[in-house]
């Protein structure tokens, strides 16, 4: 058995928390509000803040820091979007004005076997009538343009590497250095870190945010359950056959003791998005989500659309799945608020998170503006953000489905029965809280075989037409990280061969491989999915513009 937590190094707080004014930075920039992360949460916060300032006749210097080289390049989601928060943020626009691909029409849910499928009734939590199919990349680019039109400063290509602290107060962030080679030697175009100091810092880093993790550990902010995660691997295909149905599946290719499912969405008459999402509390060390997705595409349900088509984009991302009991007890403090996926605002049973992220950003903007107007950006004033979230549909939705994902910790079939009863009773069954372990605390059986039940025997061999290797997939992500970049991964000591093999299979991008029984790290392959940070080596921010360059994810 493997217990991943045994080999995982601690969170490097000495690197993630830096006293304000400490040496190591070059330039210094002062802002009223700094938002870390240009995703739906961060950009909605920026837009609402700019509007509030304009409405009340006060000036706010608002900056948004984004690690991708361009807006949307690190953004990935399914995505079927509930337009509720778009309508609130842009009350003068119609749904047709929003950056959506089209409304959800027909829906289907299937239970898959290796060669067949059984159509199931669509669960109540998964009904998507009135919602829209979208590309998160396109949503983010659109929101970014709206923010800049309101005077918000959006700084792309600048990852936040550390929180600046002043006592118990967050005073801003320090960016990552760039232009260094592996041994730390600067190139001619090297840039030293910049300190951005702000009266309020909003952490909207997305899933598994490093600074949000560091803040909660530093300030000992608890949650009733640890956060757990899933890994989603997604592809976009140009197809010859159009798809007119939003499709979700359960069952194969996953083993019965792994939680997850797949999706297939129509983006355009000749464009299809599909992916596989698997909970990172799976039990078999041989499970490889990328390989499972490749095998899944050979199933008749998917192959009928993909045959003769072309893979045009590939990516992967982790998703917070703990729900209500894994949300931090507070998401605010002196000079800081935590938004969106960084706070765990994702409802797994409905497969939704984007509108929660945007709504949290709007609530944060209102609390921030009120605190700055009063001249008091303390935890007391910013705590209004927590009150708004707690009384909103965000927490009400998460509470209603509070145990549904957690019910699957004992397997797919038992979990399915429990989740059905929870849905039937509006979340009242079984009452109380289902306690869970962090993903890294889940033991894995050591297996060398294929973890997909009913799969063809022998190792997976991609055909480069319908199925692809990890190396080919990373190329389709647009990853152009330079080969000489310093490693951004902190690996534990004395990693045995079976754990190294577990890392190699767990990572969808081929960052880890086993050579002569030892772990080799190909850091430039990394697409920032954060699966490694959940189960193994710690992920740390690296130079701006590194990683994927998604276009339609």
Coordinates of N, CA and C in Angstrom, one line a residue, residues 142-330:
X142 N -13.6 37.9 -22.3 CA -14.7 38.8 -22.4 C -14.8 39.6 -21.1
X143 N -14.8 39.0 -19.9 CA -14.8 39.7 -18.7 C -13.6 40.6 -18.5
X144 N -12.4 40.2 -18.9 CA -11.3 41.0 -18.8 C -11.4 42.3 -19.6
X145 N -12.0 42.2 -20.8 CA -12.2 43.4 -21.6 C -13.2 44.4 -20.9
X146 N -14.2 43.8 -20.3 CA -15.1 44.6 -19.5 C -14.5 45.3 -18.4
X147 N -13.6 44.6 -17.7 CA -12.9 45.2 -16.6 C -11.9 46.3 -17.0
X148 N -11.2 46.1 -18.1 CA -10.2 47.1 -18.6 C -11.0 48.4 -19.0
X149 N -12.2 48.2 -19.6 CA -13.0 49.3 -20.1 C -13.4 50.2 -18.9
X150 N -13.5 49.6 -17.7 CA -13.8 50.4 -16.5 C -12.6 51.0 -15.8
X151 N -11.4 50.8 -16.4 CA -10.2 51.4 -15.8 C -9.5 50.5 -14.9
X152 N -9.8 49.2 -14.9 CA -9.1 48.2 -14.0 C -7.7 47.9 -14.7
X153 N -6.7 47.9 -14.0 CA -5.3 47.5 -14.5 C -5.2 46.0 -14.4
X154 N -5.1 45.3 -15.6 CA -4.9 43.9 -15.7 C -3.5 43.6 -16.1
X155 N -2.7 42.9 -15.2 CA -1.3 42.7 -15.4 C -1.2 41.2 -15.7
X156 N -1.0 40.8 -17.0 CA -0.8 39.4 -17.3 C 0.7 39.0 -17.3
X157 N 0.9 37.8 -17.1 CA 2.3 37.3 -17.1 C 3.0 37.5 -15.8
X158 N 2.3 37.8 -14.7 CA 2.9 38.0 -13.4 C 2.3 37.1 -12.4
X159 N 2.9 36.0 -12.1 CA 2.4 35.1 -11.0 C 2.7 35.7 -9.6
X160 N 1.8 35.6 -8.7 CA 2.0 36.0 -7.3 C 2.7 34.8 -6.6
X161 N 3.9 35.0 -6.1 CA 4.6 33.9 -5.5 C 4.6 33.9 -4.0
X162 N 4.3 35.0 -3.4 CA 4.3 35.1 -1.9 C 3.3 36.2 -1.4
X163 N 2.7 35.9 -0.3 CA 2.0 37.0 0.4 C 2.9 37.9 1.2
X164 N 2.7 39.2 1.1 CA 3.4 40.1 1.9 C 2.6 40.3 3.2
X165 N 3.3 40.2 4.4 CA 2.6 40.2 5.6 C 3.1 41.4 6.5
X166 N 2.1 41.9 7.3 CA 2.5 42.9 8.2 C 1.7 42.6 9.5
X167 N 2.4 41.9 10.5 CA 1.7 41.3 11.6 C 0.8 40.2 11.1
X168 N -0.5 40.3 11.5 CA -1.5 39.4 11.0 C -2.2 39.9 9.8
X169 N -1.8 41.0 9.2 CA -2.4 41.6 8.1 C -1.7 41.2 6.8
X170 N -2.5 40.9 5.8 CA -2.0 40.7 4.4 C -1.8 42.1 3.8
X171 N -0.6 42.4 3.3 CA -0.2 43.7 2.8 C 0.0 43.7 1.3
X172 N -0.2 42.6 0.7 CA 0.0 42.5 -0.8 C 0.6 41.2 -1.2
X173 N 1.3 41.2 -2.3 CA 2.0 40.0 -2.8 C 3.3 40.4 -3.4
X174 N 4.2 39.4 -3.5 CA 5.5 39.5 -4.2 C 5.4 38.6 -5.4
X175 N 5.7 39.1 -6.6 CA 5.6 38.3 -7.8 C 6.8 37.3 -7.9
X176 N 6.7 36.4 -8.8 CA 7.8 35.4 -9.1 C 8.9 36.1 -10.0
X177 N 10.1 35.7 -9.7 CA 11.2 36.1 -10.6 C 11.0 35.5 -12.0
X178 N 11.6 36.0 -13.0 CA 11.6 35.4 -14.3 C 12.9 35.6 -15.0
X179 N 13.1 34.8 -16.0 CA 14.4 34.8 -16.8 C 15.6 34.2 -16.1
X180 N 15.3 33.1 -15.3 CA 16.4 32.4 -14.6 C 16.5 31.0 -15.3
X181 N 17.7 30.5 -15.3 CA 17.9 29.1 -15.7 C 17.9 28.2 -14.5
X182 N 18.1 26.9 -14.8 CA 17.8 25.9 -13.7 C 18.6 26.1 -12.4
X183 N 19.8 26.6 -12.6 CA 20.7 26.8 -11.4 C 20.5 28.2 -10.7
X184 N 19.5 29.0 -11.2 CA 19.2 30.3 -10.7 C 20.0 31.4 -11.3
X185 N 20.8 31.1 -12.3 CA 21.6 32.2 -13.0 C 20.6 33.0 -13.9
X186 N 20.7 34.3 -13.8 CA 19.8 35.1 -14.6 C 20.2 35.2 -16.1
X187 N 19.2 35.2 -16.9 CA 19.5 35.5 -18.3 C 19.5 37.0 -18.6
X188 N 19.8 37.4 -19.8 CA 19.8 38.9 -20.1 C 18.5 39.5 -19.9
X189 N 17.4 38.8 -20.0 CA 16.1 39.4 -19.9 C 15.4 39.1 -18.5
X190 N 16.2 38.8 -17.5 CA 15.7 38.4 -16.2 C 15.1 39.6 -15.5
X191 N 14.0 39.3 -14.8 CA 13.3 40.3 -14.0 C 13.2 39.9 -12.6
X192 N 13.6 40.8 -11.7 CA 13.5 40.5 -10.3 C 12.0 40.6 -9.8
X193 N 11.6 40.0 -8.7 CA 10.3 40.1 -8.2 C 9.9 41.5 -8.0
X194 N 8.6 41.8 -8.1 CA 8.0 43.1 -7.8 C 7.1 42.9 -6.6
X195 N 7.1 43.9 -5.7 CA 6.2 43.9 -4.5 C 5.0 44.8 -4.9
X196 N 3.8 44.2 -4.8 CA 2.6 45.0 -5.0 C 1.9 45.1 -3.7
X197 N 1.8 46.3 -3.1 CA 1.2 46.4 -1.8 C -0.2 47.0 -2.0
X198 N -1.1 46.6 -1.2 CA -2.5 47.0 -1.3 C -3.2 47.1 0.0
X199 N -4.2 47.9 0.1 CA -5.0 48.0 1.3 C -5.8 46.7 1.5
X200 N -6.3 46.1 0.4 CA -7.0 44.8 0.4 C -6.4 44.0 -0.7
X201 N -6.2 42.7 -0.4 CA -5.8 41.7 -1.4 C -6.9 40.6 -1.5
X202 N -7.4 40.4 -2.7 CA -8.4 39.4 -2.9 C -7.7 38.2 -3.6
X203 N -7.8 37.0 -3.0 CA -7.1 35.8 -3.5 C -8.2 35.1 -4.3
X204 N -8.0 35.1 -5.6 CA -8.9 34.5 -6.6 C -8.1 33.6 -7.5
X205 N -7.2 32.8 -6.9 CA -6.2 32.0 -7.6 C -6.8 30.8 -8.4
X206 N -8.0 30.5 -8.1 CA -8.6 29.2 -8.7 C -8.3 28.0 -7.8
X207 N -8.5 26.9 -8.4 CA -8.4 25.6 -7.6 C -7.0 25.5 -7.0
X208 N -7.0 25.1 -5.7 CA -5.8 24.8 -5.0 C -4.8 26.0 -5.0
X209 N -5.4 27.1 -4.7 CA -4.6 28.4 -4.6 C -3.5 28.3 -3.6
X210 N -2.3 28.5 -4.0 CA -1.1 28.4 -3.0 C -1.2 29.5 -1.9
X211 N -1.5 30.7 -2.3 CA -1.5 31.8 -1.3 C -2.7 31.6 -0.4
X212 N -3.8 31.1 -0.9 CA -5.0 30.9 0.0 C -4.7 29.7 0.9
X213 N -4.0 28.7 0.5 CA -3.5 27.6 1.3 C -2.6 28.1 2.4
X214 N -1.7 29.0 2.0 CA -0.7 29.5 3.0 C -1.4 30.4 4.0
X215 N -2.4 31.2 3.6 CA -3.1 32.1 4.5 C -3.8 31.3 5.6
X216 N -4.6 30.3 5.1 CA -5.4 29.5 6.0 C -4.5 28.7 7.0
X217 N -3.3 28.2 6.5 CA -2.5 27.5 7.5 C -1.8 28.4 8.4
X218 N -1.4 29.6 7.9 CA -0.7 30.6 8.8 C -1.7 31.1 9.9
X219 N -2.9 31.4 9.5 CA -3.9 32.0 10.4 C -4.8 30.9 11.1
X220 N -4.4 29.6 10.8 CA -5.1 28.5 11.4 C -6.7 28.6 11.2
X221 N -7.0 28.8 10.0 CA -8.5 28.9 9.6 C -8.9 27.5 9.3
X222 N -9.9 27.0 10.1 CA -10.3 25.6 9.9 C -11.4 25.4 8.9
X223 N -11.6 24.1 8.6 CA -12.8 23.7 7.9 C -13.2 22.4 8.5
X224 N -14.5 22.1 8.5 CA -15.0 20.9 9.2 C -14.5 19.6 8.6
X225 N -14.3 19.6 7.3 CA -13.7 18.5 6.5 C -12.5 19.1 5.7
X226 N -11.5 18.3 5.5 CA -10.4 18.8 4.6 C -11.0 18.9 3.1
X227 N -10.4 19.8 2.3 CA -10.8 19.9 1.0 C -10.3 18.7 0.2
X228 N -11.2 18.1 -0.7 CA -10.8 17.1 -1.6 C -10.9 17.5 -3.0
X229 N -10.3 16.8 -3.9 CA -10.2 17.3 -5.3 C -10.5 16.2 -6.3
X230 N -10.8 16.6 -7.5 CA -10.9 15.7 -8.7 C -9.9 16.2 -9.7
X231 N -9.5 15.4 -10.6 CA -8.7 15.8 -11.8 C -9.6 15.6 -13.0
X232 N -9.7 16.7 -13.8 CA -10.4 16.6 -15.0 C -9.4 16.7 -16.2
X233 N -9.5 15.8 -17.2 CA -8.7 15.9 -18.4 C -9.7 16.1 -19.5
X234 N -9.5 17.1 -20.3 CA -10.5 17.6 -21.3 C -9.8 17.7 -22.7
X235 N -10.6 17.4 -23.7 CA -10.2 17.6 -25.1 C -11.2 18.3 -25.9
X236 N -10.8 19.0 -27.0 CA -11.7 19.6 -27.9 C -11.4 19.1 -29.3
X237 N -12.5 18.6 -30.0 CA -12.3 18.0 -31.3 C -13.1 18.7 -32.3
X238 N -12.5 18.9 -33.5 CA -13.3 19.2 -34.7 C -13.8 17.9 -35.3
X239 N -15.1 17.9 -35.5 CA -15.7 16.6 -35.9 C -16.5 16.8 -37.2
X240 N -16.7 15.6 -37.8 CA -17.5 15.6 -39.0 C -19.0 15.5 -38.7
X241 N -19.3 14.8 -37.6 CA -20.7 14.6 -37.2 C -21.1 15.5 -36.1
X242 N -22.2 16.3 -36.3 CA -22.6 17.3 -35.2 C -23.2 16.5 -34.0
X243 N -23.0 17.1 -32.8 CA -23.6 16.7 -31.6 C -24.6 17.7 -31.2
X244 N -25.8 17.3 -30.8 CA -26.8 18.2 -30.4 C -27.3 18.0 -29.0
X245 N -26.6 17.2 -28.2 CA -27.0 16.8 -26.8 C -25.9 17.0 -25.8
X246 N -26.2 17.6 -24.6 CA -25.3 17.6 -23.5 C -25.3 16.2 -22.9
X247 N -24.1 15.6 -22.9 CA -24.0 14.2 -22.5 C -23.2 14.1 -21.2
X248 N -23.7 13.3 -20.3 CA -22.9 13.0 -19.1 C -22.9 11.4 -18.9
X249 N -21.8 10.9 -18.4 CA -21.8 9.4 -18.2 C -21.3 9.1 -16.8
X250 N -21.6 7.9 -16.4 CA -21.1 7.3 -15.1 C -20.6 5.9 -15.4
X251 N -19.9 5.3 -14.5 CA -19.4 3.9 -14.7 C -18.2 3.9 -15.5
X252 N -18.1 2.9 -16.4 CA -16.9 2.6 -17.2 C -16.4 3.9 -17.8
X253 N -15.1 4.2 -17.9 CA -14.0 3.3 -17.7 C -13.4 3.3 -16.2
X254 N -14.2 3.9 -15.3 CA -13.7 4.0 -13.9 C -14.0 2.7 -13.1
X255 N -13.0 2.3 -12.3 CA -13.3 1.2 -11.4 C -14.4 1.6 -10.4
X256 N -15.0 0.6 -9.7 CA -16.1 0.8 -8.8 C -15.7 1.6 -7.6
X257 N -14.4 1.6 -7.2 CA -14.0 2.4 -6.0 C -13.5 3.8 -6.3
X258 N -13.7 4.3 -7.6 CA -13.3 5.6 -7.9 C -14.6 6.4 -8.3
X259 N -14.6 7.7 -7.8 CA -15.7 8.6 -8.1 C -15.4 9.4 -9.4
X260 N -16.4 9.6 -10.2 CA -16.2 10.5 -11.4 C -17.2 10.2 -12.5
X261 N -16.9 10.7 -13.6 CA -17.7 10.6 -14.8 C -17.2 11.4 -15.9
X262 N -17.9 11.3 -17.1 CA -17.4 12.0 -18.3 C -18.5 13.0 -18.8
X263 N -18.1 13.8 -19.7 CA -19.0 14.7 -20.3 C -18.6 14.9 -21.8
X264 N -19.6 15.3 -22.6 CA -19.4 15.6 -24.0 C -20.4 16.7 -24.3
X265 N -19.9 17.8 -24.8 CA -20.8 19.0 -25.0 C -20.6 19.5 -26.4
X266 N -21.6 20.0 -27.1 CA -21.5 20.6 -28.4 C -21.1 22.1 -28.2
X267 N -20.0 22.5 -28.8 CA -19.6 23.9 -28.8 C -20.0 24.6 -30.1
X268 N -20.0 23.9 -31.2 CA -20.4 24.4 -32.5 C -20.8 23.2 -33.3
X269 N -21.4 23.3 -34.5 CA -21.8 22.2 -35.3 C -20.7 21.2 -35.6
X270 N -19.5 21.7 -35.6 CA -18.3 20.8 -35.9 C -17.3 20.8 -34.8
X271 N -17.7 21.2 -33.6 CA -16.8 21.3 -32.5 C -17.4 20.7 -31.2
X272 N -16.7 19.7 -30.6 CA -17.1 19.0 -29.5 C -16.1 19.1 -28.3
X273 N -16.6 19.3 -27.1 CA -15.7 19.2 -25.9 C -16.1 17.9 -25.2
X274 N -15.0 17.2 -24.8 CA -15.3 16.0 -24.0 C -14.2 15.9 -23.0
X275 N -14.5 15.2 -21.9 CA -13.5 15.0 -20.8 C -13.9 14.0 -19.8
X276 N -13.0 13.6 -18.9 CA -13.2 12.7 -17.9 C -12.7 13.3 -16.6
X277 N -13.6 13.2 -15.5 CA -13.3 13.8 -14.2 C -13.2 12.7 -13.2
X278 N -12.2 12.6 -12.4 CA -12.0 11.5 -11.5 C -11.5 12.0 -10.1
X279 N -12.2 11.6 -9.1 CA -11.8 12.0 -7.7 C -10.5 11.5 -7.4
X280 N -9.7 12.4 -6.8 CA -8.3 12.1 -6.4 C -8.2 11.2 -5.2
X281 N -9.3 10.7 -4.7 CA -9.3 9.8 -3.6 C -9.4 8.3 -4.1
X282 N -9.1 8.1 -5.4 CA -9.1 6.8 -6.0 C -8.1 5.9 -5.3
X283 N -8.4 4.6 -5.3 CA -7.6 3.6 -4.5 C -6.5 2.9 -5.2
X284 N -6.5 2.8 -6.5 CA -5.6 2.0 -7.3 C -4.4 2.9 -7.8
X285 N -3.2 2.6 -7.3 CA -2.0 3.4 -7.7 C -1.8 3.4 -9.2
X286 N -2.4 2.5 -9.9 CA -2.1 2.4 -11.4 C -3.1 3.2 -12.2
X287 N -4.1 3.8 -11.6 CA -5.1 4.6 -12.3 C -4.4 5.8 -12.9
X288 N -4.7 6.0 -14.2 CA -4.1 7.1 -15.0 C -5.3 7.8 -15.7
X289 N -5.7 9.0 -15.3 CA -6.9 9.6 -15.8 C -6.7 9.9 -17.3
X290 N -5.5 10.3 -17.8 CA -5.3 10.6 -19.2 C -5.5 9.3 -20.0
X291 N -5.0 8.2 -19.6 CA -5.1 6.9 -20.3 C -6.6 6.5 -20.3
X292 N -7.2 6.7 -19.2 CA -8.7 6.3 -19.1 C -9.5 7.1 -20.1
X293 N -9.2 8.4 -20.3 CA -9.9 9.2 -21.3 C -9.6 8.7 -22.7
X294 N -8.3 8.3 -23.0 CA -8.0 7.8 -24.3 C -8.8 6.5 -24.6
X295 N -8.8 5.6 -23.6 CA -9.6 4.4 -23.8 C -11.1 4.7 -23.9
X296 N -11.6 5.6 -23.2 CA -13.0 6.0 -23.2 C -13.4 6.4 -24.6
X297 N -12.6 7.1 -25.4 CA -12.9 7.5 -26.7 C -13.1 6.4 -27.7
X298 N -12.7 5.2 -27.3 CA -12.9 4.1 -28.2 C -14.3 3.5 -28.0
X299 N -15.0 3.9 -27.0 CA -16.4 3.4 -26.7 C -17.3 3.9 -27.9
X300 N -18.2 3.1 -28.3 CA -19.1 3.5 -29.4 C -19.8 4.8 -29.2
X301 N -20.2 5.2 -27.9 CA -20.9 6.4 -27.7 C -20.1 7.6 -28.1
X302 N -18.8 7.6 -27.9 CA -17.9 8.7 -28.2 C -17.3 8.6 -29.7
X303 N -17.0 7.3 -30.0 CA -16.3 7.1 -31.3 C -17.1 7.5 -32.5
X304 N -18.5 7.4 -32.4 CA -19.3 7.8 -33.5 C -19.2 9.3 -33.9
X305 N -18.8 10.1 -32.9 CA -18.6 11.5 -33.2 C -17.1 11.8 -33.5
X306 N -16.2 11.1 -33.0 CA -14.8 11.4 -33.1 C -14.1 10.9 -34.3
X307 N -14.6 9.7 -34.8 CA -14.0 9.1 -36.0 C -13.9 10.1 -37.2
X308 N -12.7 10.2 -37.7 CA -12.6 11.1 -38.9 C -12.4 12.6 -38.5
X309 N -12.4 12.8 -37.2 CA -12.2 14.2 -36.7 C -10.8 14.5 -36.3
X310 N -10.5 15.6 -35.6 CA -9.2 16.0 -35.3 C -9.2 16.6 -33.9
X311 N -8.2 16.1 -33.0 CA -8.0 16.7 -31.7 C -7.3 18.0 -31.9
X312 N -7.9 19.1 -31.4 CA -7.4 20.5 -31.6 C -6.9 21.1 -30.4
X313 N -7.3 20.6 -29.2 CA -6.8 21.2 -27.9 C -7.0 20.2 -26.8
X314 N -6.1 20.2 -25.9 CA -6.1 19.3 -24.7 C -5.7 20.1 -23.5
X315 N -6.3 19.7 -22.3 CA -5.9 20.3 -21.1 C -6.3 19.5 -19.9
X316 N -5.9 20.0 -18.7 CA -6.3 19.3 -17.5 C -6.3 20.3 -16.3
X317 N -7.1 20.0 -15.3 CA -7.3 20.9 -14.2 C -7.9 20.1 -13.0
X318 N -7.5 20.5 -11.8 CA -8.1 19.9 -10.6 C -9.4 20.8 -10.3
X319 N -10.3 20.2 -9.5 CA -11.5 20.8 -9.1 C -11.8 20.5 -7.6
X320 N -12.1 21.5 -6.8 CA -12.4 21.3 -5.4 C -13.8 20.6 -5.3
X321 N -13.8 19.5 -4.6 CA -15.1 18.7 -4.5 C -15.6 18.5 -3.1
X322 N -15.0 19.1 -2.1 CA -15.4 18.8 -0.8 C -16.8 19.4 -0.4
X323 N -17.1 20.4 -1.1 CA -18.5 21.0 -0.8 C -18.6 21.8 0.5
X324 N -19.8 21.8 1.0 CA -20.1 22.7 2.1 C -19.2 22.5 3.3
X325 N -18.9 21.3 3.7 CA -18.1 21.1 4.9 C -16.6 21.3 4.7
X326 N -16.2 21.6 3.5 CA -14.7 21.8 3.2 C -14.5 23.3 3.0
X327 N -15.5 24.1 2.9 CA -15.3 25.6 2.8 C -14.7 26.1 4.1
X328 N -13.6 26.9 4.0 CA -13.0 27.5 5.2 C -14.0 28.2 6.1
X329 N -13.8 28.1 7.4 CA -14.8 28.7 8.4 C -14.9 30.2 8.1
X330 N -13.9 30.8 7.7 CA -14.0 32.2 7.2 C -13.1 32.4 6.0

